[in-house]
Short mmCIF file of C-alpha atoms and ligand atoms in Angstrom, two decimals:
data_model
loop_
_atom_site.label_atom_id
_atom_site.label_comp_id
_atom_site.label_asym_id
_atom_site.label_seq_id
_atom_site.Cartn_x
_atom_site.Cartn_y
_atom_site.Cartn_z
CA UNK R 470 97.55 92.06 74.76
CA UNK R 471 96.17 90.39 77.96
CA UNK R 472 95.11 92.70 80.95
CA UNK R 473 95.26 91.52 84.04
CA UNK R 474 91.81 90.84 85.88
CA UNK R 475 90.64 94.08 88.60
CA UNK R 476 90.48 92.98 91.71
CA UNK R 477 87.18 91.13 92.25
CA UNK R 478 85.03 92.25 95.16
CA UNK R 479 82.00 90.94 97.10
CA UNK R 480 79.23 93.28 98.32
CA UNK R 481 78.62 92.86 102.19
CA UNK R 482 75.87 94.05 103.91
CA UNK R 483 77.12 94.55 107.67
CA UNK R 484 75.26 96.79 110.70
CA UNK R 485 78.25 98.07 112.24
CA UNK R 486 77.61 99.99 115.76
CA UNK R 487 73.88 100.26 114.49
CA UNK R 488 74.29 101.75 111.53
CA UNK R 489 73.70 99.57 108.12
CA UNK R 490 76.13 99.57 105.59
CA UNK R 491 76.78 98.33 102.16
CA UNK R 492 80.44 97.75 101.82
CA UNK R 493 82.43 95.70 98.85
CA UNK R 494 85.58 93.55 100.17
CA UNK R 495 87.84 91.65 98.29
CA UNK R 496 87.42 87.89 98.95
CA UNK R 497 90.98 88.02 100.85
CA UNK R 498 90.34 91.33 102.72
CA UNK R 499 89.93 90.78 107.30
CA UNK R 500 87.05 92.46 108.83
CA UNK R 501 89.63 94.39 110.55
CA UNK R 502 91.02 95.93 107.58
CA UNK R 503 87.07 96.71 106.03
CA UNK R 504 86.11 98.38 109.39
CA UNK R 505 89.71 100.15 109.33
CA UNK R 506 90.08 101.17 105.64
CA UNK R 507 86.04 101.17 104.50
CA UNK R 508 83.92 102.38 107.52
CA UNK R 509 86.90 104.66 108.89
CA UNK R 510 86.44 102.70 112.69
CA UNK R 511 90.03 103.17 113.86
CA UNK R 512 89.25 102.20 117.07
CA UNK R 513 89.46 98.59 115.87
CA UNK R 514 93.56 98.12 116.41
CA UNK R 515 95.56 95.10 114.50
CA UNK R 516 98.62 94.35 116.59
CA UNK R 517 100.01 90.72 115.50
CA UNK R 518 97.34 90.48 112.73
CA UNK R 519 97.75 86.72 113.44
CA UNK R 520 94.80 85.92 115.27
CA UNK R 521 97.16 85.86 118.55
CA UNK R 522 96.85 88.89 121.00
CA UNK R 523 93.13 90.03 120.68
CA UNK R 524 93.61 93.90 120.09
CA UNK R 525 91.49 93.24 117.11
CA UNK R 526 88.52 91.92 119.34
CA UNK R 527 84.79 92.68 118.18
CA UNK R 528 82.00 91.47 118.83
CA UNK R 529 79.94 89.61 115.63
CA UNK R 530 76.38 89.04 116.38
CA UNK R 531 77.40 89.39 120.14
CA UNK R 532 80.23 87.00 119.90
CA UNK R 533 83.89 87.99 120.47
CA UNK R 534 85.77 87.65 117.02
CA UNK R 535 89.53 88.13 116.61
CA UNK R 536 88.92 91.14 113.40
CA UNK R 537 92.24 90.37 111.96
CA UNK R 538 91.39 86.56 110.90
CA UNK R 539 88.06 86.85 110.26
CA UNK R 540 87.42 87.25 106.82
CA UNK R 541 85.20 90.36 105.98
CA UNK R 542 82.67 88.21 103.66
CA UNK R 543 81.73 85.63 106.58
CA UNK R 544 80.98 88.41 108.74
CA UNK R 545 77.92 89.42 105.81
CA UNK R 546 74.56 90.13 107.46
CA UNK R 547 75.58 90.13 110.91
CA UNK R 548 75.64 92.50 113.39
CA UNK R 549 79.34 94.26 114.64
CA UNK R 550 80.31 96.06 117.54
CA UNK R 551 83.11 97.58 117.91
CA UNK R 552 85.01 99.61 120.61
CA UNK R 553 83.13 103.17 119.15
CA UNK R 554 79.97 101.89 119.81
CA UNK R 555 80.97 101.94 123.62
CA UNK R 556 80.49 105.92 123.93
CA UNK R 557 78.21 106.65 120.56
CA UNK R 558 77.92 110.31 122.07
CA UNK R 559 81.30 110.21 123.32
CA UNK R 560 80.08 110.18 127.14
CA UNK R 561 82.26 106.66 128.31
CA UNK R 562 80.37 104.26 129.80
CA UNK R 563 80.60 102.24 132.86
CA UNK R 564 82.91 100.04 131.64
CA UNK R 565 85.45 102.86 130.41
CA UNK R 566 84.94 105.20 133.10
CA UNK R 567 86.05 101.99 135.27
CA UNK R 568 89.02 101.07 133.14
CA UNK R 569 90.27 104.95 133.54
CA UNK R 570 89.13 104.87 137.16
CA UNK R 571 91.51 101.75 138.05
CA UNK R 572 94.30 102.24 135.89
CA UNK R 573 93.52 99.58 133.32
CA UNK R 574 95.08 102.31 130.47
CA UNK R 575 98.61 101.68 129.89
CA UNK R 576 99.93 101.71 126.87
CA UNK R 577 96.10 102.08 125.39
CA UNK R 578 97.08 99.61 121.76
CA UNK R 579 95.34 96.47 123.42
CA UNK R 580 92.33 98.63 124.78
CA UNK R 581 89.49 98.27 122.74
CA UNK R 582 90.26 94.22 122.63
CA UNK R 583 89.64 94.07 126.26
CA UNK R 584 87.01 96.58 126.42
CA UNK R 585 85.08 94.36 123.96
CA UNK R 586 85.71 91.10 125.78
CA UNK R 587 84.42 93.03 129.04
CA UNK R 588 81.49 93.83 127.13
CA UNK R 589 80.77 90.07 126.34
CA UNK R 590 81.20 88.86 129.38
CA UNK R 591 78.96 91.84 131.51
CA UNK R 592 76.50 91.14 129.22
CA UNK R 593 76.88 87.24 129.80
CA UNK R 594 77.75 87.38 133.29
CA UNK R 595 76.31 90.53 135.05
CA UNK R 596 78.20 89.19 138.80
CA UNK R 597 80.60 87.73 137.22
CA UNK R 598 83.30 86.74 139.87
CA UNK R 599 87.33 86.95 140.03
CA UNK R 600 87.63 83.77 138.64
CA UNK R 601 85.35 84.33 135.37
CA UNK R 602 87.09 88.05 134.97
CA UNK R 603 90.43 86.69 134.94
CA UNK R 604 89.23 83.84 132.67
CA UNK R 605 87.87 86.11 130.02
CA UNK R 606 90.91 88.74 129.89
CA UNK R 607 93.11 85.77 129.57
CA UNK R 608 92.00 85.68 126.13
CA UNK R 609 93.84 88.86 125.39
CA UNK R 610 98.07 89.41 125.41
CA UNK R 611 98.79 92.61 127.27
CA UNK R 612 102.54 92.60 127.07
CA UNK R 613 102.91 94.92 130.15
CA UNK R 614 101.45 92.39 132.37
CA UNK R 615 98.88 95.09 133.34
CA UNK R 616 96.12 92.82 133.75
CA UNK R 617 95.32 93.74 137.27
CA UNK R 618 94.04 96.81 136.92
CA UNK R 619 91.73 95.46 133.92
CA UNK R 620 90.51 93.16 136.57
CA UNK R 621 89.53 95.45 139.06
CA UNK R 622 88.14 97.61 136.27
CA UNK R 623 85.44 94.75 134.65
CA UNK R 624 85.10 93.66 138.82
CA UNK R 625 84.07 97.27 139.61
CA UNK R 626 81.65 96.96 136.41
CA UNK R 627 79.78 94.02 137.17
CA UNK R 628 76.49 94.44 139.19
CA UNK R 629 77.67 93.60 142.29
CA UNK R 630 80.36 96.23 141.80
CA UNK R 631 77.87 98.54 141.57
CA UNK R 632 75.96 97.80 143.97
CA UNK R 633 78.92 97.96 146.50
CA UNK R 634 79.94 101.56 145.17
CA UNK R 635 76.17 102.63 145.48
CA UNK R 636 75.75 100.96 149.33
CA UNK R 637 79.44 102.62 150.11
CA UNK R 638 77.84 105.93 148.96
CA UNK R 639 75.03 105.57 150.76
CA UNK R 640 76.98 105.31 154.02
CA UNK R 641 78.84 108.25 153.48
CA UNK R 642 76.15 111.27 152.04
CA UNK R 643 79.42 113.40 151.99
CA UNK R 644 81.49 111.35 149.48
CA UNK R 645 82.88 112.45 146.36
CA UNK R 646 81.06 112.18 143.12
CA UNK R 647 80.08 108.54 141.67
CA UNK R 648 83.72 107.12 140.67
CA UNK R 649 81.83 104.53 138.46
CA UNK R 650 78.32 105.69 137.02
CA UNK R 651 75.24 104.48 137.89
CA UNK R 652 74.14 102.95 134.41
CA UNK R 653 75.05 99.38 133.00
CA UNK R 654 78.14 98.66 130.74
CA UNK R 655 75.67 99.15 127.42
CA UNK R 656 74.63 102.97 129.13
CA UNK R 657 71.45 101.22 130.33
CA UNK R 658 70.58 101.69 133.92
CA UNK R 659 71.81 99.09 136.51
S1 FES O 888 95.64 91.82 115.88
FE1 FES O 888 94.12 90.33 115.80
S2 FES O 888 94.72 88.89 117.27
FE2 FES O 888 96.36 90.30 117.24
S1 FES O 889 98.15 97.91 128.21
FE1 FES O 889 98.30 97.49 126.10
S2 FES O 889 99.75 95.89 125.90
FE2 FES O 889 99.50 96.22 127.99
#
């Protein structure tokens, strides 16, 4: 009597959010699906699963990936990010506080994706401008055209955000508490 063949899997060796980790993955299984299903990182969200919208989005050795169409085994021996390591204590960083500050939560499904992208490009482009903010979130479907608060969010992120919150606070010694915090969009001081 024939039996039919386990599933054959492929041992990866991936340093997720810092942490190394020995995983196995089927040959067929997304990088989505092993940091969903193996290293329990939720945060990671598949909308289309088609490579289309971006909620997926992490960032593989610093580069955004779309999770869902990546396969798990070409992401072996590199480096992920994802969404969780953007608060590892659970204290949000600049770039959440900003996204919560300028209401760039709606519906909260395509979060992490732009998060992630934001996180590319303040690390790429510390002043980046309007232009190169609107460029990068393109990249990303948000299908309740809330893009302009995301904007304002990664604007009020960049250096030159913060430096124009820290000079307006400096005018007025009586103002309300930092609305964006005073250290970088990886926690590291600005
Ligand atoms: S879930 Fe990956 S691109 Fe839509
Ligand atoms: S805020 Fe998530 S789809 Fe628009």
């Amino acid at each position: 009597m024939s039996t039919q063949p386990e599933t054959e899997t492929v041992p990866l060796q991936l340093t997720v959010n810092g942490e190394q980790h020995s995983v196995d993955a089927a040959p067929w299984q997304s990088l989505a699906d092993v940091l969903r299903r193996s290293l329990n990182l939720t945060g990671t969200t598949v909308g289309c699963g088609l490579g289309t919208c971006g909620s997926c989005t992490v960032l593989v050795d610093g580069d955004p990936v779309r999770s869902c169409v990546m396969l798990a085994v070409q992401a072996d021996n590199s480096t992920v990010e994802t969404v969780e390591s953007l608060a590892p204590d659970g204290k949000l960083n600049v770039l959440q506080q900003a996204f919560r500050e300028h209401g760039a939560l709606q519906c909260g499904f395509c979060t992490p994706g732009f998060l992630m992208l934001g996180t590319e490009l303040l690390r790429r482009e510390p002043e980046a401008d309007e232009r190169q903010i609107r460029e990068c979130l393109s990249a990303n479907l948000c299908r309740c055209t809330g893009y302009g608060g995301m904007v304002e969010a990664v604007a009020a992120a960049t250096s030159a955000g913060l430096r124009r919150y820290a000079t307006a606070s400096r005018r007025d010694t009586a103002a309300e508490p930092a609305a964006v915090p005073s250290d970088g969009p990886d926690g590291e001081r600005a």
